[in-house]
Amino acid sequence: MRSVRGQPVWKRRGVAPDGRTAKVAAARTFDPLPAGSLDGSKIMALFDERATAFALHVRERAGQVGDADLASQDLLIEILRGVEKQRWMLRAHSGM
């Protein structure tokens, strides 16, 4: 991890990343998928909605990280590339 003056970047910012599943799930900003049987096009639209929201969030975070932590920014850009690819495949498959 990159450090400045002997401190990791996250410590200088005052927060430690918390990527535990329960913590991430509790912080979600969208409703859970509806229960029961769903039409295929509805499922595709719901997944596209979530993938789009996630892509926007990652893009925003990558901009915030900026030059302060280039390794983390690069990681977020690679994640964004993968998400954008998945969005493209979802849309191509569903004809959106």
XYZ file of N, CA and C in Angstrom:
288
model
N 0.839 -1.167 0.000
C 0.000 0.000 0.000
C 0.888 1.235 0.000
N 0.528 2.209 -0.780
C 1.278 3.441 -0.888
C 1.200 4.226 0.425
N 2.310 4.811 0.815
C 2.283 5.601 2.039
C 3.026 6.914 1.827
N 2.637 7.879 2.609
C 3.295 9.174 2.607
C 3.613 9.498 4.062
N 4.832 9.900 4.295
C 5.260 10.181 5.663
C 4.990 9.004 6.598
N 5.150 7.789 6.079
C 4.981 6.607 6.898
C 3.554 6.191 7.176
N 2.571 6.911 6.625
C 1.173 6.568 6.860
C 0.523 6.093 5.575
N -0.264 5.002 5.641
C -1.012 4.577 4.458
C -2.013 5.658 4.059
N -2.358 5.681 2.788
C -3.278 6.686 2.265
C -4.592 6.676 3.032
N -5.155 5.484 3.314
C -6.454 5.442 3.990
C -6.389 6.068 5.376
N -5.239 5.956 6.032
C -5.104 6.507 7.378
C -5.047 8.034 7.320
N -4.409 8.587 6.318
C -4.359 10.039 6.172
C -5.753 10.601 5.903
N -6.583 9.844 5.218
C -7.941 10.292 4.919
C -8.881 10.091 6.102
N -8.448 9.327 7.094
C -9.234 9.168 8.296
C -10.245 8.038 8.282
N -10.227 7.212 7.254
C -11.153 6.083 7.201
C -10.420 4.843 6.731
N -10.863 3.718 7.250
C -10.345 2.435 6.792
C -11.420 1.802 5.917
N -11.056 1.255 4.767
C -12.057 0.620 3.910
C -12.694 -0.582 4.609
N -13.982 -0.739 4.444
C -14.701 -1.863 5.046
C -15.506 -2.554 3.950
N -14.975 -3.621 3.410
C -15.614 -4.315 2.305
C -16.308 -5.604 2.705
N -16.638 -5.747 3.995
C -17.335 -6.955 4.430
C -18.718 -7.018 3.780
N -19.127 -8.212 3.415
C -20.381 -8.419 2.694
C -21.572 -7.799 3.410
N -21.709 -8.033 4.693
C -22.848 -7.494 5.448
C -22.845 -5.968 5.437
N -21.673 -5.370 5.564
C -21.557 -3.912 5.574
C -21.932 -3.328 4.215
N -21.448 -3.948 3.160
C -21.754 -3.484 1.808
C -23.250 -3.642 1.523
N -23.806 -4.783 1.887
C -25.239 -5.026 1.657
C -26.106 -4.049 2.433
N -25.701 -3.711 3.646
C -26.482 -2.772 4.459
C -26.470 -1.368 3.874
N -25.437 -1.049 3.109
C -25.301 0.294 2.550
C -25.878 0.413 1.138
N -26.522 -0.619 0.656
C -27.035 -0.570 -0.720
C -28.066 0.549 -0.859
N -28.139 1.102 -2.039
C -29.037 2.235 -2.275
C -30.203 1.870 -3.188
N -30.403 0.596 -3.425
C -31.501 0.160 -4.283
C -32.314 -0.909 -3.573
N -33.529 -1.095 -4.021
C -34.411 -2.107 -3.433
C -33.953 -3.504 -3.829
N -34.223 -4.507 -2.984
C -33.895 -5.879 -3.372
C -34.743 -6.306 -4.566
N -34.278 -7.317 -5.260
C -35.054 -7.828 -6.391
C -36.403 -8.347 -5.894
N -37.446 -8.167 -6.690
C -38.768 -8.663 -6.284
C -38.767 -10.183 -6.136
N -39.554 -10.670 -5.206
C -39.674 -12.112 -4.996
C -40.577 -12.710 -6.063
N -40.447 -13.988 -6.259
C -41.322 -14.688 -7.192
C -40.795 -14.701 -8.608
N -41.644 -15.195 -9.483
C -41.287 -15.326 -10.896
C -41.307 -13.968 -11.579
N -40.278 -13.697 -12.363
C -40.199 -12.432 -13.091
C -39.963 -12.698 -14.564
N -40.496 -11.842 -15.379
C -40.290 -11.902 -16.826
C -38.813 -11.645 -17.129
N -38.293 -12.332 -18.124
C -36.883 -12.182 -18.497
C -36.485 -10.757 -18.812
N -37.347 -10.025 -19.514
C -37.007 -8.645 -19.861
C -36.979 -7.763 -18.609
N -37.821 -8.067 -17.638
C -37.828 -7.324 -16.380
C -36.533 -7.567 -15.612
N -36.098 -8.815 -15.590
C -34.837 -9.161 -14.912
C -33.673 -8.423 -15.582
N -33.634 -8.450 -16.901
C -32.557 -7.781 -17.622
C -32.553 -6.281 -17.315
N -33.738 -5.676 -17.273
C -33.835 -4.246 -16.966
C -33.358 -3.956 -15.544
N -33.714 -4.816 -14.595
C -33.276 -4.628 -13.211
C -31.760 -4.767 -13.084
N -31.189 -5.759 -13.762
C -29.734 -5.933 -13.720
C -29.034 -4.762 -14.388
N -29.579 -4.297 -15.513
C -28.978 -3.151 -16.200
C -29.029 -1.910 -15.312
N -30.140 -1.718 -14.634
C -30.283 -0.575 -13.718
C -29.220 -0.620 -12.632
N -29.023 -1.783 -12.061
C -28.039 -1.928 -10.990
C -26.608 -1.782 -11.511
N -26.328 -2.376 -12.655
C -24.982 -2.268 -13.232
C -24.666 -0.816 -13.591
N -25.661 -0.094 -14.103
C -25.466 1.315 -14.447
C -25.191 2.138 -13.193
N -25.966 1.915 -12.148
C -25.756 2.642 -10.888
C -24.374 2.338 -10.315
N -23.970 1.069 -10.388
C -22.655 0.689 -9.882
C -21.550 1.354 -10.703
N -21.693 1.359 -12.022
C -20.695 1.989 -12.889
C -20.553 3.476 -12.564
N -21.661 4.161 -12.362
C -21.611 5.583 -12.010
C -20.904 5.789 -10.672
N -21.185 4.916 -9.721
C -20.555 5.002 -8.403
C -19.035 4.783 -8.508
N -18.625 3.781 -9.253
C -17.194 3.496 -9.405
C -16.514 4.654 -10.126
N -17.144 5.188 -11.157
C -16.576 6.313 -11.899
C -16.384 7.519 -10.968
N -17.368 7.787 -10.126
C -17.289 8.899 -9.178
C -16.141 8.689 -8.189
N -16.053 7.480 -7.655
C -14.987 7.183 -6.688
C -13.602 7.266 -7.330
N -13.480 6.802 -8.561
C -12.182 6.868 -9.246
C -11.750 8.324 -9.397
N -12.694 9.206 -9.684
C -12.385 10.627 -9.781
C -11.981 11.220 -8.442
N -12.622 10.770 -7.372
C -12.300 11.277 -6.040
C -10.924 10.824 -5.580
N -10.559 9.601 -5.941
C -9.251 9.081 -5.534
C -8.150 9.882 -6.226
N -8.374 10.166 -7.509
C -7.466 11.024 -8.264
C -6.000 10.700 -8.093
N -5.224 11.759 -8.010
C -3.774 11.605 -7.907
C -3.306 11.204 -6.519
N -4.200 11.227 -5.532
C -3.803 10.883 -4.166
C -3.395 9.421 -4.035
N -4.000 8.550 -4.842
C -3.702 7.118 -4.757
C -3.881 6.512 -6.148
N -2.832 6.589 -6.943
C -2.905 6.135 -8.334
C -3.169 4.644 -8.471
N -2.645 3.844 -7.544
C -2.873 2.398 -7.619
C -4.356 2.086 -7.424
N -4.979 2.724 -6.448
C -6.416 2.507 -6.220
C -7.239 3.029 -7.388
N -6.850 4.172 -7.929
C -7.570 4.714 -9.082
C -7.482 3.755 -10.263
N -6.302 3.189 -10.496
C -6.130 2.235 -11.587
C -6.999 1.000 -11.377
N -7.069 0.526 -10.146
C -7.915 -0.624 -9.822
C -9.384 -0.309 -10.109
N -9.834 0.865 -9.706
C -11.224 1.257 -9.956
C -11.508 1.385 -11.451
N -10.546 1.877 -12.210
C -10.725 1.989 -13.663
C -10.864 0.603 -14.282
N -10.068 -0.357 -13.821
C -10.183 -1.725 -14.341
C -11.532 -2.346 -13.970
N -11.994 -2.094 -12.750
C -13.318 -2.577 -12.348
C -14.378 -1.951 -13.246
N -14.255 -0.662 -13.500
C -15.214 0.043 -14.357
C -15.234 -0.537 -15.769
N -14.072 -0.872 -16.291
C -14.020 -1.490 -17.635
C -14.822 -2.792 -17.668
N -14.649 -3.602 -16.640
C -15.386 -4.863 -16.575
C -16.879 -4.654 -16.446
N -17.285 -3.692 -15.624
C -18.715 -3.407 -15.450
C -19.317 -2.871 -16.740
N -18.602 -1.985 -17.410
C -19.095 -1.441 -18.683
C -19.242 -2.545 -19.729
N -18.322 -3.493 -19.720
C -18.421 -4.625 -20.631
C -19.664 -5.454 -20.318
N -19.922 -5.705 -19.039
C -21.116 -6.460 -18.639
C -22.390 -5.704 -19.017
N -22.388 -4.388 -18.845
C -23.552 -3.584 -19.234
C -23.802 -3.723 -20.738
N -22.734 -3.661 -21.510
C -22.874 -3.782 -22.957
C -23.460 -5.149 -23.316
N -22.964 -6.199 -22.665
C -23.481 -7.554 -22.943
C -24.938 -7.700 -22.532
N -25.312 -7.159 -21.392
C -26.713 -7.195 -20.966
C -27.603 -6.518 -21.998
N -27.179 -5.359 -22.448
C -27.993 -4.603 -23.408
C -28.036 -5.279 -24.769
N -26.922 -5.851 -25.170
C -26.903 -6.558 -26.456
C -27.804 -7.774 -26.410
N -27.792 -8.464 -25.295
C -28.605 -9.681 -25.147
C -30.099 -9.354 -25.086
N -30.426 -8.267 -24.413
C -31.838 -7.956 -24.230
C -32.405 -7.029 -25.302
N -31.555 -6.523 -26.177
C -32.026 -5.646 -27.240
C -32.370 -4.238 -26.748
N -31.758 -3.832 -25.644
C -32.036 -2.499 -25.091
C -31.428 -1.417 -25.938
